[in-house]
Amino acid sequence: MKIKFSVYLALLGQSSAWSYTPSSKYAANIKINAHQTYQTMIGGGCSGAFGVACQQFGSSGLSPDNQQRVTQILFDENIGGLSIVRNDIGSSPGTTILPTCPATPQGKFNYVWDGSDNCQFNLTKTALKYNPELYVYADAWSAPGCMKTVGTENLGGQICGVRGTNCDHDWRQAYADYLVQYVRFYKEEGIDISLLGAWNEPDFNPFTYESMLSDGYQAKDFLEVLYPTLKKAFPKVDVSCCDATGARQERNILYELQQAGGEKYFDIATWHNYQSNPERPFNSGGKPNIQTEWADGTGPWNSTWDYSGQLADTSGYTHWWCVQDTTGDNALIRLRGNNYEVSSRLWAFAQYFRFARPGSVRVDATSDVENVYVTAYVNKNGTVAIPVINAAHFPYDLTINLEGIKKRKLSEYLTDNTHNVTLQSRYKISGSSLKVTVEPRAMKTFWLE
Ligand SMILES: *[C@@H]1O[C@H](CO)[C@@H](O)[C@H](O)[C@H]1NC(C)=O
Ligand SMILES: *[C@@H]1O[C@H](CO)[C@@H](O)[C@H](O)[C@H]1NC(C)=O
Ligand SMILES: *[C@@H]1O[C@H](CO)[C@@H](O)[C@H](O)[C@H]1NC(C)=O
Ligand SMILES: *[C@@H]1O[C@H](CO)[C@@H](O)[C@H](O)[C@H]1NC(C)=O
């Protein structure tokens, strides 16, 4: 009784766009069981690849103060809560650390660090200021052209030396050394790369930009060279495989990699959410997976809540661009000169990742109705996050059963059309069950500490 009262008080205190019926007849039972644990979380993130980070750092008129502000909105633990940055290890002229390639793999490699990395260095450094535990994913879209069957960084092709190729030289070791050199340049600047990848969408040839193809067998042929090379130089850096265009496509590559005996040559399965959804667990041999790229990409920019979107069962969820001067729907924050607009999609990310911090463990959570989605996470210090999505057009009364959870101080954070992770109420609870309400077409995180 006391609990309900506090909730209604909080709701009465705000102006709302919907007509809210306190005695709503829709109810759902949620069960949280902290004894049943699943994956460990790495977090949410985004990318500044292909020069888009330059827009975040002033190339289209954003002032230095706003450069700081948008980066803080994304990565501050108390705002956007993101913790992953995905950088492109550029292979195009003007962005590559290997501007001239030797004629053979035995030749001299003159690597060049320009201190900018197409503005991704500034993005990484500034994000680290707001999130000192930033997880940096360095991912190549292609090997330098000279190391490939097609002789250029675009047009797909494969790395020379993997099965199915017929080049004059085997460039696999050279490509591995080149990738490790990128990690070394960041290390020399005091930044640790967390994860290193050799491909982007190797099941797709876009022709017009950096790309390189690979099936799972060919991935084995390269990863068996990269893996020991990287671990010798940087034992703590993980190796990814393989950023396929969809979950189904990633599963094919992982399956073939295993058939070829290459399962031991990667640490984290990485996949994009374009072509297909996960639908069932990954065949990654018990290794974690991260969704490393997704954006709406089709429509015009729309920052409104409840427009489109999805989240999947995974250790991380990385959006495509972070901040972009655009009319399209590809970024979490949109720029127009020195103005910026934050999309509601970032607040949906924050409803998860501000509360399920890196290192938290997902625990069992079920809902007995189809239009209420629930997950739950226990942080390293025992605090608990329960993000709930109400997909219905009416409010839901929830009874949440808490098994294996001792924390009894509850805060409720709401995102909908008029709220951005807004603290709604904070109160003490007793017993092992919780009675709360979720607004229509809204997302609410229940935070227990
Ligand atoms: C990096 O970002 C800072 C802060 O926004 C800005 O002042 C500086 O000019 C940027 N540096 C480069 C090389 O883009
Ligand atoms: C954005 O999406 C909302 C919700 O679907 C819609 O009402 C609105 O008209 C859209 N705005 C633009 C500019 O497309
Ligand atoms: C526990 O960890 C969470 C997530 O990092 C943090 O927000 C919270 O302040 C911590 N609480 C305590 C009591 O240390
Ligand atoms: C969140 O919403 C509040 C109230 O509308 C607004 O004042 C604040 O600027 C918003 N926060 C961000 C980071 O956009």
XYZ file of C-alpha atoms and ligand atoms in Angstrom:
505
model
C 0.000 0.000 0.000
C 2.718 2.385 1.036
C 4.699 1.627 -2.114
C 1.764 2.338 -4.424
C 1.150 5.615 -2.714
C 4.693 6.808 -3.376
C 4.442 5.839 -7.012
C 1.204 7.731 -7.554
C 2.573 10.778 -5.814
C 5.519 10.796 -8.166
C 3.270 10.453 -11.174
C 0.894 13.183 -10.102
C 3.824 15.531 -9.791
C 4.528 15.552 -13.508
C 2.662 16.720 -16.572
C 2.046 13.872 -18.945
C 0.966 13.573 -22.560
C -1.055 10.406 -22.060
C -4.212 9.982 -20.034
C -3.129 7.895 -17.102
C -5.615 5.710 -15.226
C -4.284 4.864 -11.759
C -6.648 1.890 -11.495
C -5.497 0.387 -14.798
C -6.631 -3.174 -15.279
C -3.575 -4.356 -17.132
C -1.148 -6.264 -14.979
C 1.979 -8.317 -15.574
C 4.060 -10.593 -13.389
C 7.812 -10.242 -13.634
C 10.223 -12.723 -12.080
C 13.855 -11.880 -11.444
C 16.168 -14.670 -10.299
C 19.672 -13.429 -9.526
C 20.890 -16.983 -8.883
C 20.591 -17.728 -12.596
C 23.376 -15.764 -14.305
C 24.201 -15.200 -17.991
C 26.658 -12.988 -19.900
C 28.913 -10.265 -18.482
C 28.219 -6.825 -19.918
C 30.716 -4.645 -21.771
C 28.302 -1.831 -22.584
C 26.879 0.368 -25.306
C 28.833 2.410 -27.817
C 29.210 4.131 -31.167
C 31.731 5.039 -33.854
C 33.338 8.062 -35.513
C 34.715 6.112 -38.480
C 35.241 7.537 -41.997
C 35.915 11.078 -40.839
C 32.619 11.525 -39.014
C 34.606 12.041 -35.781
C 36.001 15.210 -37.420
C 32.488 16.685 -37.381
C 32.284 15.934 -33.662
C 35.530 17.891 -33.285
C 34.679 21.028 -35.198
C 34.940 20.442 -38.961
C 31.323 21.481 -39.531
C 31.263 24.355 -37.053
C 30.726 22.804 -33.607
C 32.375 25.028 -30.983
C 35.059 23.584 -28.652
C 32.602 23.807 -25.715
C 29.947 21.881 -27.613
C 32.554 19.325 -28.756
C 33.138 18.583 -25.097
C 29.443 18.668 -24.280
C 28.269 16.168 -26.926
C 31.083 13.785 -26.019
C 30.119 14.085 -22.352
C 26.433 13.454 -23.162
C 27.402 10.196 -24.866
C 29.986 8.810 -22.449
C 29.362 10.274 -18.986
C 28.180 7.545 -16.604
C 25.332 9.826 -15.462
C 24.127 10.918 -18.892
C 24.334 8.667 -21.976
C 26.370 6.012 -20.163
C 28.153 4.647 -23.257
C 31.456 2.801 -22.836
C 32.522 1.476 -26.254
C 34.188 3.336 -29.128
C 34.677 1.530 -32.434
C 37.479 2.940 -34.588
C 38.285 2.167 -38.212
C 41.907 1.197 -38.833
C 41.869 3.174 -42.073
C 43.405 1.732 -45.240
C 42.580 4.609 -47.633
C 45.080 7.313 -48.670
C 45.227 10.031 -46.026
C 43.940 7.774 -43.245
C 46.359 4.832 -43.275
C 49.396 4.261 -41.085
C 51.063 2.669 -44.147
C 50.996 5.388 -46.858
C 53.438 3.470 -49.081
C 53.557 -0.267 -49.320
C 56.729 -2.234 -50.045
C 56.765 -4.408 -53.176
C 57.044 -7.629 -51.203
C 56.281 -8.670 -47.620
C 60.063 -8.741 -47.010
C 60.354 -5.027 -47.838
C 60.614 -2.156 -45.370
C 57.415 -1.003 -43.693
C 57.431 2.741 -42.980
C 54.532 3.255 -40.614
C 53.348 6.819 -39.985
C 51.338 8.085 -37.003
C 49.744 11.469 -37.747
C 48.312 12.047 -34.257
C 44.764 12.374 -35.618
C 43.723 9.005 -37.038
C 41.007 10.786 -38.985
C 39.912 12.486 -35.706
C 39.268 9.138 -34.045
C 42.195 9.733 -31.694
C 40.536 12.904 -30.388
C 37.229 11.078 -30.035
C 38.898 8.276 -28.067
C 40.859 10.681 -25.864
C 37.851 12.892 -25.112
C 35.550 9.911 -24.472
C 38.171 8.577 -22.028
C 37.979 11.850 -20.126
C 34.283 11.198 -19.416
C 34.578 7.419 -19.104
C 38.038 6.341 -17.889
C 37.111 2.678 -18.441
C 36.336 3.151 -22.126
C 36.473 -0.055 -24.201
C 38.249 0.720 -27.472
C 37.540 -1.541 -30.424
C 40.009 -1.037 -33.290
C 38.606 -2.649 -36.410
C 39.940 -2.735 -39.977
C 37.506 -2.587 -42.877
C 40.261 -3.831 -45.202
C 43.965 -4.667 -45.357
C 46.113 -2.189 -47.280
C 45.395 -2.731 -51.008
C 48.882 -4.074 -51.729
C 48.212 -7.064 -49.460
C 45.002 -8.117 -51.241
C 43.907 -10.071 -54.299
C 42.289 -6.952 -55.828
C 45.268 -4.633 -55.195
C 43.131 -1.855 -53.649
C 41.401 -1.215 -50.331
C 37.971 -1.066 -52.012
C 36.321 -3.736 -54.206
C 36.325 -6.561 -51.643
C 38.966 -9.189 -52.448
C 40.839 -11.276 -49.896
C 44.062 -11.053 -47.957
C 46.757 -12.790 -50.026
C 47.756 -16.114 -48.518
C 44.394 -17.447 -47.300
C 42.943 -20.459 -49.099
C 41.344 -19.677 -52.447
C 43.799 -16.872 -53.259
C 46.586 -17.031 -55.819
C 48.950 -14.102 -55.261
C 52.717 -13.815 -55.764
C 53.238 -13.425 -52.015
C 51.692 -14.449 -48.720
C 50.880 -11.146 -46.957
C 49.218 -12.603 -43.851
C 52.104 -11.901 -41.453
C 52.491 -8.391 -42.873
C 48.804 -7.656 -42.282
C 49.025 -9.010 -38.729
C 52.092 -6.837 -38.027
C 50.295 -3.797 -39.466
C 47.264 -4.299 -37.199
C 49.520 -4.734 -34.157
C 51.370 -1.534 -35.133
C 48.076 0.379 -34.901
C 47.606 -0.922 -31.340
C 51.210 0.139 -30.594
C 50.662 3.723 -31.821
C 47.714 4.096 -29.410
C 49.733 2.484 -26.614
C 52.518 5.021 -27.196
C 49.903 7.759 -26.689
C 48.848 6.109 -23.424
C 45.635 4.503 -24.721
C 44.956 0.783 -24.399
C 43.056 -0.860 -27.221
C 40.725 -3.544 -25.801
C 39.720 -5.434 -28.928
C 41.297 -5.797 -32.398
C 39.433 -6.837 -35.570
C 40.644 -7.669 -39.087
C 37.356 -7.404 -41.018
C 34.157 -5.409 -41.396
C 31.215 -7.195 -43.022
C 33.360 -9.810 -44.822
C 30.177 -11.358 -46.289
C 29.399 -8.196 -48.290
C 31.229 -6.324 -51.067
C 30.165 -2.644 -51.231
C 32.757 -1.907 -54.023
C 32.914 1.819 -53.277
C 34.662 1.856 -49.896
C 37.191 -0.109 -47.796
C 36.148 -3.752 -47.733
C 37.575 -7.263 -47.698
C 35.818 -10.605 -48.045
C 36.285 -13.777 -46.012
C 34.454 -16.961 -45.211
C 35.118 -18.863 -41.986
C 37.877 -21.024 -43.520
C 39.729 -17.996 -44.809
C 39.228 -16.327 -41.426
C 40.979 -19.305 -39.818
C 43.909 -18.942 -42.246
C 44.463 -15.338 -41.186
C 43.530 -15.534 -37.491
C 46.071 -18.336 -36.930
C 48.719 -15.758 -37.854
C 47.186 -12.694 -36.164
C 46.340 -14.365 -32.852
C 49.877 -15.402 -31.763
C 51.374 -12.193 -33.209
C 49.033 -9.970 -31.175
C 49.234 -12.012 -27.969
C 53.043 -11.890 -28.067
C 53.047 -8.087 -28.342
C 49.917 -7.283 -26.284
C 48.716 -10.291 -24.246
C 45.690 -8.428 -22.843
C 44.213 -7.294 -26.151
C 41.396 -9.504 -27.444
C 40.841 -10.627 -31.038
C 37.400 -10.379 -32.649
C 35.729 -12.411 -35.361
C 34.288 -11.176 -37.757
C 31.706 -8.313 -37.867
C 29.370 -10.050 -40.338
C 26.367 -8.086 -41.653
C 23.877 -9.998 -39.492
C 23.627 -12.555 -36.706
C 22.800 -15.392 -39.109
C 25.750 -14.432 -41.330
C 28.057 -14.319 -38.285
C 26.912 -17.788 -37.242
C 27.924 -19.164 -40.661
C 31.414 -17.718 -40.337
C 31.812 -19.026 -36.782
C 30.615 -22.476 -37.870
C 33.136 -22.660 -40.688
C 35.882 -21.299 -38.470
C 35.220 -24.174 -36.068
C 35.108 -26.724 -38.911
C 38.514 -25.432 -40.023
C 39.897 -25.796 -36.476
C 40.206 -22.053 -35.849
C 37.980 -21.659 -32.822
C 40.929 -20.960 -30.532
C 42.073 -17.957 -32.594
C 39.502 -15.417 -31.431
C 38.157 -14.114 -28.094
C 34.930 -12.259 -28.905
C 32.346 -12.853 -31.635
C 31.323 -9.549 -33.233
C 28.278 -9.093 -35.448
C 26.140 -6.395 -36.993
C 22.397 -6.185 -36.675
C 21.470 -5.304 -40.286
C 20.709 -8.508 -42.189
C 19.320 -10.667 -39.362
C 18.544 -10.801 -35.649
C 20.107 -13.246 -33.154
C 16.960 -15.316 -32.445
C 19.092 -17.977 -30.749
C 22.416 -18.048 -28.879
C 25.635 -17.705 -30.860
C 27.807 -20.731 -31.663
C 30.812 -18.903 -30.250
C 32.008 -21.788 -28.085
C 31.006 -20.021 -24.874
C 32.916 -16.839 -25.807
C 31.174 -13.447 -25.443
C 29.590 -11.635 -28.350
C 29.097 -7.938 -29.048
C 26.779 -6.309 -31.547
C 29.248 -3.869 -33.114
C 27.223 -1.890 -35.659
C 23.637 -0.952 -36.275
C 21.752 2.160 -37.367
C 18.322 2.808 -38.791
C 20.096 4.134 -41.873
C 17.010 4.346 -44.082
C 14.837 7.286 -43.097
C 15.358 10.977 -42.446
C 16.653 12.167 -39.060
C 13.990 11.748 -36.390
C 14.871 12.337 -32.759
C 11.376 11.432 -31.501
C 10.914 8.689 -28.954
C 9.082 5.572 -30.157
C 10.014 5.796 -33.825
C 11.910 2.523 -34.347
C 14.682 0.478 -32.693
C 15.743 -2.785 -31.132
C 18.076 -4.342 -28.614
C 19.346 -7.911 -28.468
C 20.776 -10.423 -26.012
C 24.475 -9.640 -26.081
C 27.388 -8.265 -24.009
C 27.422 -4.996 -25.894
C 25.445 -2.950 -28.361
C 27.323 -0.491 -30.544
C 25.479 2.032 -32.629
C 26.914 3.128 -35.966
C 27.806 6.844 -35.765
C 28.111 8.813 -32.529
C 27.751 12.432 -33.681
C 27.165 13.497 -37.267
C 26.182 16.567 -39.262
C 23.418 14.886 -41.227
C 19.829 14.878 -42.401
C 19.739 11.055 -42.174
C 19.015 8.752 -39.266
C 22.498 7.362 -38.635
C 23.757 9.080 -35.473
C 22.935 9.276 -31.770
C 23.477 13.039 -31.776
C 22.838 15.160 -34.838
C 24.723 18.349 -35.649
C 23.712 21.393 -37.669
C 26.660 23.775 -37.523
C 27.103 24.661 -33.859
C 23.701 23.229 -32.843
C 23.183 19.687 -31.668
C 20.129 17.503 -31.093
C 20.158 14.319 -28.998
C 18.067 11.429 -30.340
C 15.718 9.531 -28.068
C 17.604 6.440 -29.151
C 20.493 7.526 -26.909
C 18.092 7.660 -23.955
C 16.963 4.103 -24.750
C 20.631 3.046 -24.687
C 21.083 4.942 -21.413
C 18.103 3.184 -19.817
C 20.262 0.056 -20.107
C 23.872 1.115 -19.988
C 23.791 3.847 -17.345
C 22.612 1.189 -14.908
C 23.985 -2.113 -16.240
C 27.582 -0.916 -16.101
C 30.576 -2.707 -17.677
C 31.251 -5.857 -15.667
C 27.622 -6.329 -14.626
C 26.119 -9.774 -15.140
C 22.758 -10.385 -16.756
C 20.469 -12.526 -14.604
C 17.233 -14.334 -15.310
C 14.170 -12.141 -15.901
C 10.814 -13.174 -17.320
C 7.522 -11.447 -18.034
C 4.200 -13.266 -18.325
C 2.854 -10.905 -21.000
C 4.140 -10.413 -24.541
C 4.120 -6.617 -24.658
C 6.242 -6.047 -21.552
C 9.951 -6.800 -22.112
C 12.297 -7.196 -19.193
C 15.976 -7.874 -18.540
C 17.967 -7.594 -15.308
C 21.608 -7.033 -14.420
C 23.622 -7.239 -11.195
C 26.559 -4.816 -11.000
C 29.940 -5.693 -9.488
C 28.991 -3.905 -6.236
C 25.610 -5.685 -5.990
C 23.381 -2.876 -7.250
C 20.651 -4.141 -9.584
C 19.225 -2.692 -12.810
C 15.865 -3.846 -14.177
C 15.095 -2.088 -17.489
C 11.487 -2.672 -18.588
C 9.921 -1.765 -21.937
C 6.158 -1.360 -22.052
C 5.275 -1.758 -25.747
C 1.531 -1.441 -25.096
C -0.501 1.736 -25.572
C -1.766 1.579 -22.001
C -0.031 1.518 -18.627
C 0.895 -1.760 -16.987
C 0.894 -2.539 -13.270
C 3.808 -4.827 -12.558
C 4.442 -7.205 -9.723
C 8.163 -7.892 -9.715
C 9.368 -10.875 -7.727
C 12.948 -10.543 -6.535
C 14.834 -13.753 -5.890
C 18.435 -13.544 -4.680
C 18.362 -9.739 -4.441
C 18.936 -8.067 -1.092
C 18.967 -4.376 -2.095
C 15.904 -2.502 -0.862
C 16.338 1.122 -1.971
C 14.439 1.629 -5.226
C 14.702 4.411 -7.809
C 12.620 4.616 -10.968
C 13.929 6.259 -14.167
C 11.598 6.959 -17.084
C 12.094 7.587 -20.809
C 9.205 8.342 -23.151
C 8.263 11.244 -25.422
C 8.692 13.796 -22.670
C 11.332 12.219 -20.399
C 15.026 11.437 -20.848
C 16.054 8.940 -18.149
C 14.240 11.112 -15.621
C 14.272 10.134 -11.959
C 10.587 9.635 -11.091
C 10.711 8.452 -7.507
C 13.001 6.951 -4.888
C 11.860 4.994 -1.851
C 12.523 2.005 0.402
C 10.850 -1.307 -0.293
C 10.331 -4.317 1.953
C 9.763 -7.987 1.246
C 10.746 -9.773 -1.932
C 8.112 -8.394 -4.234
C 7.646 -5.004 -5.782
C 4.486 -3.315 -7.064
C 5.140 -0.640 -9.686
C 3.677 0.904 -12.847
C 5.141 1.440 -16.304
C 3.728 4.160 -18.548
C 2.455 3.326 -22.063
C 5.027 3.070 -24.910
C 7.738 3.829 -22.400
C 10.896 2.442 -20.920
C 11.523 2.428 -17.202
C 14.564 1.224 -15.296
C 14.122 0.044 -11.719
C 17.376 0.604 -9.868
C 17.990 -1.173 -6.586
C 20.815 -0.191 -4.248
C 40.455 17.753 -30.160
O 39.351 18.169 -29.392
C 39.590 19.344 -28.638
C 38.408 19.551 -27.683
O 37.182 19.522 -28.335
C 39.790 20.504 -29.609
O 40.011 21.684 -28.909
C 41.002 20.186 -30.505
O 41.130 21.182 -31.500
C 40.830 18.831 -31.183
N 42.069 18.475 -31.821
C 42.109 17.990 -33.050
C 43.462 17.615 -33.537
O 41.112 17.837 -33.733
C 9.187 11.379 -36.355
O 8.483 10.252 -35.894
C 7.274 10.569 -35.209
C 6.748 9.268 -34.611
O 6.616 8.274 -35.579
C 6.318 11.245 -36.163
O 5.142 11.591 -35.488
C 6.979 12.502 -36.711
O 6.164 13.099 -37.680
C 8.334 12.188 -37.337
N 9.012 13.419 -37.663
C 9.636 13.589 -38.811
C 10.320 14.912 -38.985
O 9.690 12.726 -39.687
C 27.669 0.632 -7.511
O 27.977 0.623 -8.882
C 27.122 1.428 -9.693
C 27.472 1.143 -11.119
O 28.823 1.395 -11.390
C 27.279 2.880 -9.288
O 26.437 3.695 -10.088
C 26.902 3.029 -7.848
O 27.147 4.359 -7.434
C 27.721 2.084 -6.963
N 27.147 2.128 -5.641
C 27.880 2.063 -4.548
C 27.124 2.104 -3.269
O 29.097 2.001 -4.601
C 16.738 16.065 -20.469
O 15.477 16.668 -20.330
C 15.496 17.806 -19.496
C 14.053 18.221 -19.281
O 13.367 18.267 -20.510
C 16.338 18.895 -20.154
O 16.392 20.045 -19.340
C 17.745 18.341 -20.330
O 18.533 19.290 -21.028
C 17.729 17.035 -21.100
N 19.087 16.500 -21.055
C 19.835 16.392 -22.131
C 21.230 15.927 -21.884
O 19.434 16.616 -23.248
